[in-house]
XYZ file of C-alpha atoms in Angstrom:
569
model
C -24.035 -10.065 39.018
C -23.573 -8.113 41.986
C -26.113 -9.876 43.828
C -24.143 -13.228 43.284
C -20.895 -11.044 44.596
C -22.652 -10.269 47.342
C -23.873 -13.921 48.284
C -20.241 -14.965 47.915
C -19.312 -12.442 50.425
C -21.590 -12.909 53.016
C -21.485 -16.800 52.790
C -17.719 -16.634 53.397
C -17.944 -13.861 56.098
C -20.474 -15.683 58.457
C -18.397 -18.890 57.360
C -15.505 -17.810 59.191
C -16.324 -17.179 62.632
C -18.996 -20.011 62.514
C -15.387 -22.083 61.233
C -13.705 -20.856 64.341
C -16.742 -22.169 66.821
C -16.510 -25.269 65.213
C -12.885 -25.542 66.429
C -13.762 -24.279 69.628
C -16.151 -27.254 69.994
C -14.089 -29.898 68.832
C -10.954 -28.459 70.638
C -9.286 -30.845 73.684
C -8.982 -27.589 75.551
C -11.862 -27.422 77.843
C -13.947 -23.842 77.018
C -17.105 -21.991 78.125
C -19.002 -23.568 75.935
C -18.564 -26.835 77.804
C -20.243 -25.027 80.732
C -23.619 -23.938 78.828
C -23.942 -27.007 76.735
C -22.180 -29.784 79.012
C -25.249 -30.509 80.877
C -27.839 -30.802 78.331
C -25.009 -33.338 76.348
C -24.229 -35.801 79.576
C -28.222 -35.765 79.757
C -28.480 -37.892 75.974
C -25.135 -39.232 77.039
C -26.531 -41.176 79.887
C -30.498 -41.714 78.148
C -28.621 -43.719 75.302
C -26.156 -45.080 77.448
C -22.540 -44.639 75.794
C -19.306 -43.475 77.666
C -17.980 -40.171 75.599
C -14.716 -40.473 76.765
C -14.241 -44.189 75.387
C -11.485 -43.824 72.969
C -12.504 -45.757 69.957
C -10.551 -47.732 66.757
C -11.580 -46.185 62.980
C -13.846 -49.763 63.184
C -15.265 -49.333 66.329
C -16.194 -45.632 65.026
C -17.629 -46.700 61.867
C -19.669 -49.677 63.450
C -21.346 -47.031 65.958
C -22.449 -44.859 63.064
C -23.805 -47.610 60.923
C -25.562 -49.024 63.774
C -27.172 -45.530 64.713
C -28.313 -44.842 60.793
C -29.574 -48.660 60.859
C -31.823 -48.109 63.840
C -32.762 -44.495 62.774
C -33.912 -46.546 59.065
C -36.045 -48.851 60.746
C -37.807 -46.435 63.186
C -38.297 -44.132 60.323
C -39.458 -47.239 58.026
C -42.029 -48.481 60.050
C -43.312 -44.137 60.698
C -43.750 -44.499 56.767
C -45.595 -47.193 56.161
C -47.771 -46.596 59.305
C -47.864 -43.158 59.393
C -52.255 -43.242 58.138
C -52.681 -44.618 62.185
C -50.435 -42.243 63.795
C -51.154 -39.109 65.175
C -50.925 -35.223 63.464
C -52.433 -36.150 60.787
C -55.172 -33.771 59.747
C -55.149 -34.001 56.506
C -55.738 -38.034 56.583
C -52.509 -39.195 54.937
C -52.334 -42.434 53.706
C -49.265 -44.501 54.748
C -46.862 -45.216 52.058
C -46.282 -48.287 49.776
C -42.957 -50.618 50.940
C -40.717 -49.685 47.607
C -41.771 -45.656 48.550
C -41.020 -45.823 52.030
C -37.904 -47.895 51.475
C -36.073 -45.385 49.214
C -37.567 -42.234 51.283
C -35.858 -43.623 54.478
C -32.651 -43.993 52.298
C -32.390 -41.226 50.795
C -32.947 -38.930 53.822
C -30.653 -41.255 56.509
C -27.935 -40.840 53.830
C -28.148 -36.860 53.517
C -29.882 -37.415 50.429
C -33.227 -36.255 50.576
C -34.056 -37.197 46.976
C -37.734 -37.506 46.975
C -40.353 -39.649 44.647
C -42.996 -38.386 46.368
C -44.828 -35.057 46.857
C -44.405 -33.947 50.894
C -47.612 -31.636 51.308
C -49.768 -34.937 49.729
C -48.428 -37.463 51.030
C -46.398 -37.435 54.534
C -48.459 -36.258 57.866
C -47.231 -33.576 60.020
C -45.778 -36.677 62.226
C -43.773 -38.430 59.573
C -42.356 -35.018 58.574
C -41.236 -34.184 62.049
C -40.500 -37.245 63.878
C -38.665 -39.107 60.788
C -37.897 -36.728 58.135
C -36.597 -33.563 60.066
C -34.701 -36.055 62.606
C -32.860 -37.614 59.838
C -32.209 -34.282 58.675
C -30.979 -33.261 62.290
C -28.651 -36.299 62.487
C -27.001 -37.031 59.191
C -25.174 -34.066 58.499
C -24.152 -34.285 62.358
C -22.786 -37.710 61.322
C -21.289 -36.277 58.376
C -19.604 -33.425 60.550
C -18.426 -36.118 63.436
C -16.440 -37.961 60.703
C -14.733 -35.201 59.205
C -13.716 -34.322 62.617
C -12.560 -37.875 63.048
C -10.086 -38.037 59.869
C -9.173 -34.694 60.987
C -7.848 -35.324 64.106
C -6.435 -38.537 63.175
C -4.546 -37.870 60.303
C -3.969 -33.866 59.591
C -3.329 -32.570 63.114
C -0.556 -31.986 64.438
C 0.874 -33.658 67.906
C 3.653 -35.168 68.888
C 1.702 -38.709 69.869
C -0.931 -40.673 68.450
C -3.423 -41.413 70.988
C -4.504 -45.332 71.123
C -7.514 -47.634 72.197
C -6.978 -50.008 75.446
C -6.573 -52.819 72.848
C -3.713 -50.799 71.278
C -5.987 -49.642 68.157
C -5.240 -46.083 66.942
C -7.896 -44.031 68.199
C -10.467 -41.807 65.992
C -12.165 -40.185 68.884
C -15.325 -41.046 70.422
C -18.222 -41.102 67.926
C -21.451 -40.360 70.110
C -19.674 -37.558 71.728
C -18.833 -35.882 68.229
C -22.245 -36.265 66.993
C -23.797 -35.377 69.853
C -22.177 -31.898 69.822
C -22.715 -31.624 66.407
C -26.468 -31.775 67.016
C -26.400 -29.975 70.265
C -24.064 -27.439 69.684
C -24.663 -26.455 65.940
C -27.313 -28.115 63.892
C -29.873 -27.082 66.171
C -28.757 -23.551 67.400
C -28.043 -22.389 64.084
C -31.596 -24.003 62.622
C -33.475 -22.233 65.389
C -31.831 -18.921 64.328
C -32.519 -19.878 60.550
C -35.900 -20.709 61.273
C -37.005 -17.463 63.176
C -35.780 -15.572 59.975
C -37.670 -17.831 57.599
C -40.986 -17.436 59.676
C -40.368 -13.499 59.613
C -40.561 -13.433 56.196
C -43.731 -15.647 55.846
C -42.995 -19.211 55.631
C -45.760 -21.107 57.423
C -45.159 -22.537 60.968
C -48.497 -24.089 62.116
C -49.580 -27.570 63.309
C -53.274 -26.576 61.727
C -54.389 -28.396 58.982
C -54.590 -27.331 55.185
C -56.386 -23.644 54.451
C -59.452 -24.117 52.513
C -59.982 -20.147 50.486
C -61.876 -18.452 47.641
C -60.082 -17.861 44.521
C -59.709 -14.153 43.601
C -60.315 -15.603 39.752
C -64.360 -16.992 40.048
C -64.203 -17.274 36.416
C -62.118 -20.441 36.524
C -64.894 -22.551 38.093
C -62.896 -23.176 41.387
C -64.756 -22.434 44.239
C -62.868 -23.302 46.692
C -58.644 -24.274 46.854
C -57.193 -25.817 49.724
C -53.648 -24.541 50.124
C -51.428 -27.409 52.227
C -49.560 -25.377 55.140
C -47.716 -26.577 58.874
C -44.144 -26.677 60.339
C -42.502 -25.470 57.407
C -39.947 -22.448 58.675
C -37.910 -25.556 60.806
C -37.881 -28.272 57.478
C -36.393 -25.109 55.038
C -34.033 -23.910 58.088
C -32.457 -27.652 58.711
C -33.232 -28.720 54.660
C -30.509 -25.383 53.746
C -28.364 -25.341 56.460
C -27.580 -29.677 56.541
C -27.479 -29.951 53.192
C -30.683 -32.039 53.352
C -32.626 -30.481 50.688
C -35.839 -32.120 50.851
C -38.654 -29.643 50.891
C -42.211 -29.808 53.117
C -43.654 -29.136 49.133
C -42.744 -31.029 46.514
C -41.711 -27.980 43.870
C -39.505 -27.206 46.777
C -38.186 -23.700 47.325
C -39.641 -22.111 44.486
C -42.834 -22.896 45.924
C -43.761 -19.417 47.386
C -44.749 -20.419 50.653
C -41.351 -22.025 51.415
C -39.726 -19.187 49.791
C -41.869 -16.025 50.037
C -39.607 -12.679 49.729
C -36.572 -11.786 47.691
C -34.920 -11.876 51.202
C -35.906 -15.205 51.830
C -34.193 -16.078 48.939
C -31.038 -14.711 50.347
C -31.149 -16.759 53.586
C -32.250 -19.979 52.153
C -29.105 -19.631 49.106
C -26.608 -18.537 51.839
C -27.115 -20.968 53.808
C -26.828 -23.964 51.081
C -22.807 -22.904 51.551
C -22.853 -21.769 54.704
C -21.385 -25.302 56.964
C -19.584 -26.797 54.342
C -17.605 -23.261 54.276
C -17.163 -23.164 57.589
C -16.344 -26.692 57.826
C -12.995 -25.753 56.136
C -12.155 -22.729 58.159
C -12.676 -25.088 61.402
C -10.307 -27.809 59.549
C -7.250 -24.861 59.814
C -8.079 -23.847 63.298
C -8.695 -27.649 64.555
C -5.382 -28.818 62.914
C -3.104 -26.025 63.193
C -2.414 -26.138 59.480
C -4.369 -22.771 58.515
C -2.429 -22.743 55.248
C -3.970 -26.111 53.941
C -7.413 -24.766 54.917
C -6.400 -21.418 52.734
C -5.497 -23.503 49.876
C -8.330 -26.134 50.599
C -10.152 -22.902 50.277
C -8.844 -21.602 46.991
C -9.552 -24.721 44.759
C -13.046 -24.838 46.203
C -13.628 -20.873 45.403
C -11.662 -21.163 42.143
C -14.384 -24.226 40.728
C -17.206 -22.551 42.423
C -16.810 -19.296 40.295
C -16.152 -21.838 37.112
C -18.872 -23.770 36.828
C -20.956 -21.085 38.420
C -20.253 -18.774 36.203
C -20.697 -20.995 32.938
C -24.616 -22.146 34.401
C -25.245 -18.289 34.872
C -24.064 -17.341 31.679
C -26.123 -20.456 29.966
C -28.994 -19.310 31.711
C -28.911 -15.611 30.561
C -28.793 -16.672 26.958
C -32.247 -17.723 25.072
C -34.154 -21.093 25.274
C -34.012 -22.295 21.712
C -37.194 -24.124 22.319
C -38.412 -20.513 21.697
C -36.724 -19.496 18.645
C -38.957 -17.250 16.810
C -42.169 -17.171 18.979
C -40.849 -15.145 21.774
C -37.945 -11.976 21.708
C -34.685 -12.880 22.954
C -34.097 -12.738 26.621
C -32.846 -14.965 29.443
C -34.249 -18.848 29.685
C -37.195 -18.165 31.983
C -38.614 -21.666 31.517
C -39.541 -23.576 34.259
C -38.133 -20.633 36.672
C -39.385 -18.143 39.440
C -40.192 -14.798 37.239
C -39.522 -13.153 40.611
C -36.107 -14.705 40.998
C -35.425 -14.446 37.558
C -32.306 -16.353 35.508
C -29.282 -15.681 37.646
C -30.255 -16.148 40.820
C -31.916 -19.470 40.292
C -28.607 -20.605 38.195
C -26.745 -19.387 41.409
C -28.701 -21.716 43.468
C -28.945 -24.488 41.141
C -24.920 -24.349 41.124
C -24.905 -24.248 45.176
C -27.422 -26.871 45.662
C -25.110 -29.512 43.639
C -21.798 -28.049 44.045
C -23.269 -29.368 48.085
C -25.064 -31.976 48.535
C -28.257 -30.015 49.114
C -30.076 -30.529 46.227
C -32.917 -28.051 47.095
C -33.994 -26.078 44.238
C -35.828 -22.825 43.284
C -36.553 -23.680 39.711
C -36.945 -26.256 37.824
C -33.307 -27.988 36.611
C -34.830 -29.768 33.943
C -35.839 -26.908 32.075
C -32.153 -25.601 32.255
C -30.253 -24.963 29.226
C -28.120 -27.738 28.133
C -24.980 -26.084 29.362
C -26.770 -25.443 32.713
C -27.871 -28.999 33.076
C -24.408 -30.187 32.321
C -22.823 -27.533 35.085
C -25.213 -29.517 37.352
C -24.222 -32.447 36.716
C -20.409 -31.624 36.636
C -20.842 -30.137 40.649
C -22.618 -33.778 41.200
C -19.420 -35.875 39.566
C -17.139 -33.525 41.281
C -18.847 -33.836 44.389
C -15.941 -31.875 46.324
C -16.680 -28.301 45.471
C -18.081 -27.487 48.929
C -20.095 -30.728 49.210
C -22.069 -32.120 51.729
C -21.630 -31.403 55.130
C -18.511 -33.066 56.475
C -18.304 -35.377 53.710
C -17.738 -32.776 50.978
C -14.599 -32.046 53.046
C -13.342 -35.505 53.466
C -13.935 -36.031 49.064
C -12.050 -32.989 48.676
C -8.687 -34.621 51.210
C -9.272 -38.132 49.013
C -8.409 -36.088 45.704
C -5.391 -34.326 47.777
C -4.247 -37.378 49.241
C -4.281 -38.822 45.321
C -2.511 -35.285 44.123
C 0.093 -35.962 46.360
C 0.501 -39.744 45.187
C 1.039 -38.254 41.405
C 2.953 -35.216 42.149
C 5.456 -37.409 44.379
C 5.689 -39.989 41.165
C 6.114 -36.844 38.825
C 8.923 -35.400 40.589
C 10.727 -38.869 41.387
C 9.460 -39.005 45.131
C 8.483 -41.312 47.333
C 4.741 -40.508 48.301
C 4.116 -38.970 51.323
C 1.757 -36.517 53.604
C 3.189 -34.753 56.474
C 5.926 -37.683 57.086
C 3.534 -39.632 56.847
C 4.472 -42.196 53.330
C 1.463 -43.099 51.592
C 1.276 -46.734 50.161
C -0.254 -49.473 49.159
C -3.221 -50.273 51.050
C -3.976 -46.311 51.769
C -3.835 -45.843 47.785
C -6.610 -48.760 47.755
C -8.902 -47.104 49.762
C -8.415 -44.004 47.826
C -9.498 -45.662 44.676
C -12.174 -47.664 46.413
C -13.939 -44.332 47.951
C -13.301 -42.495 44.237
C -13.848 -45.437 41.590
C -17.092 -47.207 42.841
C -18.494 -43.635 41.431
C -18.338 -43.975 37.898
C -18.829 -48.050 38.364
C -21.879 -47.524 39.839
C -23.757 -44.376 37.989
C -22.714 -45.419 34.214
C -23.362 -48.570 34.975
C -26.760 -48.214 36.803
C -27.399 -45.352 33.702
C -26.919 -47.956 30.945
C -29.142 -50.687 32.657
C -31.986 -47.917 32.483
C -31.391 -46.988 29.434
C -31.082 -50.301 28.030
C -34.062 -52.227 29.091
C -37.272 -50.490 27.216
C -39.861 -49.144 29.534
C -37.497 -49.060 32.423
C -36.412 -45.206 32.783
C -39.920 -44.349 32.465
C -38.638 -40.702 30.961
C -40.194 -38.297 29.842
C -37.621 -36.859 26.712
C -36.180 -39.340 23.928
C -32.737 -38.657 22.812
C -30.639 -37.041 24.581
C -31.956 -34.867 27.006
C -33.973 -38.295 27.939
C -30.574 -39.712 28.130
C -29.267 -36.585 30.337
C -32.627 -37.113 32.802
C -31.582 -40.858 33.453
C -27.767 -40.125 33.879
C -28.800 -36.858 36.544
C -30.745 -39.364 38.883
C -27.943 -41.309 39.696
C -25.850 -38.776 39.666
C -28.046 -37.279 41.839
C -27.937 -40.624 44.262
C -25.077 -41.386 44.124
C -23.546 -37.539 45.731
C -25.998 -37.577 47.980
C -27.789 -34.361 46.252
C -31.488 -35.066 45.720
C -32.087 -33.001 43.188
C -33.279 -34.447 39.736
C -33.953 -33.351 35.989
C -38.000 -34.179 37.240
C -38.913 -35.602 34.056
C -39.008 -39.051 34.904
C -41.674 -41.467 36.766
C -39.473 -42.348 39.482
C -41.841 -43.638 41.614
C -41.434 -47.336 40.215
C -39.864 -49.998 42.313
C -36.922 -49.989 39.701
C -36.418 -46.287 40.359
C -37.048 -46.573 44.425
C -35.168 -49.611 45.063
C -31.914 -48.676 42.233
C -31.538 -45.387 43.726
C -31.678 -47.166 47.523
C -28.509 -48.905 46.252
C -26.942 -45.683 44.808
C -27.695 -43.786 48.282
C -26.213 -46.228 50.027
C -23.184 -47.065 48.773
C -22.948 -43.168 47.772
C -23.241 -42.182 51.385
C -20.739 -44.572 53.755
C -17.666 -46.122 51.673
C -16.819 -42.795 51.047
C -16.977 -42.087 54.992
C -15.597 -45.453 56.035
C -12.755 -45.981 53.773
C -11.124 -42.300 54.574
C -11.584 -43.479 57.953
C -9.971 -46.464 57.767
C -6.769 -44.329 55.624
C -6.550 -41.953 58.412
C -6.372 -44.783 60.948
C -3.677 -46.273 58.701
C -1.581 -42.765 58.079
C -2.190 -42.199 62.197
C -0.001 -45.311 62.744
C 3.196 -44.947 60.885
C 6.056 -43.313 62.137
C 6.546 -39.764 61.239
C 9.194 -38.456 59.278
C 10.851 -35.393 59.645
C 10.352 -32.805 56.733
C 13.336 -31.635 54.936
C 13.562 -30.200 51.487
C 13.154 -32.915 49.649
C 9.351 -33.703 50.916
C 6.652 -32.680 48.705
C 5.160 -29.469 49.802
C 1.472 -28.933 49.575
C 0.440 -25.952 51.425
C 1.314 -23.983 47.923
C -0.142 -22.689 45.290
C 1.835 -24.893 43.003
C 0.083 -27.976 44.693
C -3.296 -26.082 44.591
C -3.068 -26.351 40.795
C -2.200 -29.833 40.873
C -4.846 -31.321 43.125
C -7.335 -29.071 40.818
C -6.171 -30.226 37.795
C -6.247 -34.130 39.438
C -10.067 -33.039 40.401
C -10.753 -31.624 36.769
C -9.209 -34.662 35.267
C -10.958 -37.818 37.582
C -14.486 -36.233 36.855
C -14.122 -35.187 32.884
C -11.935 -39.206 32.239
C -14.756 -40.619 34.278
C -17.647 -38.453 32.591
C -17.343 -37.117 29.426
C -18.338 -39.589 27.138
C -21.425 -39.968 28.810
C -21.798 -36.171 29.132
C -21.160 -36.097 25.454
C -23.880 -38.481 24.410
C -26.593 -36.247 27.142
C -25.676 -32.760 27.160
C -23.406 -31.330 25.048
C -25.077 -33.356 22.105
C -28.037 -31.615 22.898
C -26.777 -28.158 22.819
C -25.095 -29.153 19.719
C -28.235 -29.574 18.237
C -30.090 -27.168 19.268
C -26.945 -24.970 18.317
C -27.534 -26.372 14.998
């Protein structure tokens, strides 16, 4: 236990002053950093040919983002498919087939990284670089440059809203918040990740795979050729962007991507370590440091929940052993050298974000554990993905305040700011497609015989099917890997889950804030709604407790806990 304290700690420690350069960057008051990095940014400025100063609508903003992810897609498409004529390739990948390379470019240009293939077999050194670790690069920049949008729009606070030529509220400028994004923190803070990685032993070499004895000559092997390149920079951005996707397809409990006990400590650090600091930066940037405190509090207070049920699950014995083993933690399908807690630590980081990176094996969990999972996944607002886990967690305050105002006989409002109609749609567009589109996905699967292709009947087979598109659908990646997902049901459903998954929640917050930007402000007397306390903490975490477990427990009852009944039994 003290080694999860201690993770806590540290996460929340760097988290803060890496919070308080993130409102440096996105200040309007010109700093230092503007001198060192200025340059370099006008540079891509002028190559892609945008004006960063161009004040743009919440339309204009969202149109600029889709169209860079569409033309990102497409490059990285083509890279795919092609990839067996391209160059660094010494191992002689093949390209891949059209339903493969389809959901591969979709699940890493939405943050996903959710992966149906194996990345040591089957994606050259060039497709990994060029179109895997760029999307990797880029997305959770988007995701950051959004969050910064709907912060600035609609939580900070000035006396003026500042407009478009056309008379549009404006959002900001798009390219120049994801260009410092990239510039000024995903790749910094990847290099220093990186260096740290490659100290303790993860490969970083363009040479092709190692071809060595086995120590064993009894097995028959003679030879073993042991896949290696790049990998320190994949792990660093995979953590840090909440990416996921690993350069090996067991991921990080693959020792070569995660080597040392120390290692282990960087890589689960920084799983947390943006969307943390992501809240920090939302106090400084908006002047409201006591929303950020109690933004803060609700995330903390579910962390330590659910992370503390999957660590207890995992410490108790699998019953798939009962009586042909002693008693001791579930070590099934888990790093002996990691042991129980610290892989239920990451498993509960990993989809409590929207990392989805694993060092064990979340299929062999316990069926508490496995439910945890997928209870981080439906909440999706714990610490989330980067920028976006943010902007889920201000939907479900937004919707506390709606309820508490109604409770208490008020009219609903934020900040002066009354919240009606058509911002109460776009709340329940961004949070309702959720359940519409995993159950309903889940149940076609399940449904059609031969379709899920899973491994387990009953209900962990049940539990597998439901965790994919859970797993979509946040934007994790992770999955319960029982199932042959490589099908073009599996490739092209989930393309549709990490879609949708990834921009209406981006575009319809957008679209509020534009909305709550352009009323008129009322003043606050003692009659408005306060929600910088810890009255309203409890609220919106009940609201969050209550949306996923209405949503979800049914299903969860027919996967999970009717497994653990049984087993129980």
């Amino acid at each position: 236990m003290n080694e999860v304290l201690l993770i806590y700690a540290a996460a929340l420690l760097l988290a803060w002053p890496l919070g308080r350069y993130l409102a440096a960057i996105y200040s309007a008051t010109p700093t230092v950093l503007d001198q060192v990095f200025g340059p370099v940014e006008w540079v891509i400025y002028r190559a892609i040919g945008v004006d960063p100063l161009a004040p743009m609508s919440w339309k204009a903003y969202g149109k600029a983002l889709l169209k860079l992810h569409l033309i990102i897609a497409l490059i990285a498409l083509v890279i795919l498919v092609q990839q067996g004529w391209l160059p660094a390739n010494p191992d002689g990948v093949e390209g891949m087939s059209w339903d493969l390379a389809l959901h591969t470019t979709a699940s890493f240009i939405t943050n996903t990284n959710q992966q149906h293939y194996s990345g040591q077999a089957q994606l050259s050194y060039f497709a990994h670089l060029v179109a895997i670790v760029s999307m990797q690069v880029i997305t959770p920049a988007a995701g950051i440059a959004a969050l910064v949008a709907i912060l600035r729009t609609a939580f900070t606070q000035r006396d003026a809203t500042a407009s478009t030529p056309e008379g549009a509220v404006s959002v900001g400028n798009f390219h120049a918040d994801l260009v410092r994004a990239i510039v000024r923190v995903m790749l910094p803070v990847a290099f220093i990740t990186a260096l740290l990685l490659a100290w303790q032993g993860v490969p970083n070499t363009f040479m092709g795979a190692r071809t060595v004895t086995p120590l064993d000559t009894g097995t028959g092997l003679a030879e073993q050729r042991i896949p290696v390149g790049p990998v320190a920079p994949m792990v660093a951005i995979k953590q840090l962007g909440t990416n996921g996707g690993g350069w090996y397809g067991p991921n990080s409990s693959v020792p070569l991507e995660n080597p040392t006990p120390v290692s282990n400590f960087v890589e689960t650090i920084a799983i947390v370590l943006i969307p943390m600091a992501l809240v920090f930066m939302a106090g400084y940037l908006t002047g409201r440091r006591r929303l950020a405190i109690l933004v803060m509090g609700v995330m903390l207070s579910l962390s330590a929940l659910l992370t503390g049920i999957n660590i207890w699950s995992e410490n108790q014995p699998n019953a798939a052993f009962a009586g042909l083993a002693a008693d001791g933690p579930n070590l099934e399908g888990k790093e002996v050298r990691f042991g129980a807690t610290a892989t239920a630590l990451w498993g509960s980081f990993t989809t409590q974000t929207s990392n989805g990176s694993v060092n064990g094996m979340h299929d062999s969990f316990n069926p508490l554990g496995g439910a945890t999972t997928l209870m981080d996944m439906f909440i999706n607002a714990t610490f989330g993905g980067v920028g976006v886990g943010l902007i889920n967690f201000l939907l479900f305050l937004l919707l506390a305040v709606f309820l508490g105002s109604l409770m208490v006989g008020r009219s609903p409002e934020v900040y002066g700011r009354a919240l009606e109609a058509r911002e109460i749609k776009l709340i329940c567009i961004a949070l309702l497609i959720q359940p519409l589109l995993i159950l309903g996905l889940t149940a076609t699967a399940v449904a059609i015989p031969g379709l899920a292709q899973n491994s387990n009947p009953g209900f962990h087979g049940l539990s597998q099917v439901l965790y994919e598109y859970t797993s979509a659908f946040a934007n994790n990646g992770s999955g319960f890997e029982g199932l042959g997902d490589d099908t073009v049901w599996w490739n092209l459903s989930c393309a549709v889950a990490l879609i949708l998954g990834r921009f209406i929640p981006i575009l319809a917050p957008l679209a509020l804030a534009a909305h709550l930007a352009g009323k008129r402000v009322a003043p606050m007397t003692s009659g408005s709604l306060a929600v910088e306390t810890p009255t309203f903490a409890v609220l919106t975490l009940g609201v969050i407790l209550m949306f996923a477990l209405l949503s979800f427990f049914p299903v969860l009852a027919l996967g999970p806990v009717a497994e653990f009944l049984s087993l129980a039994n």
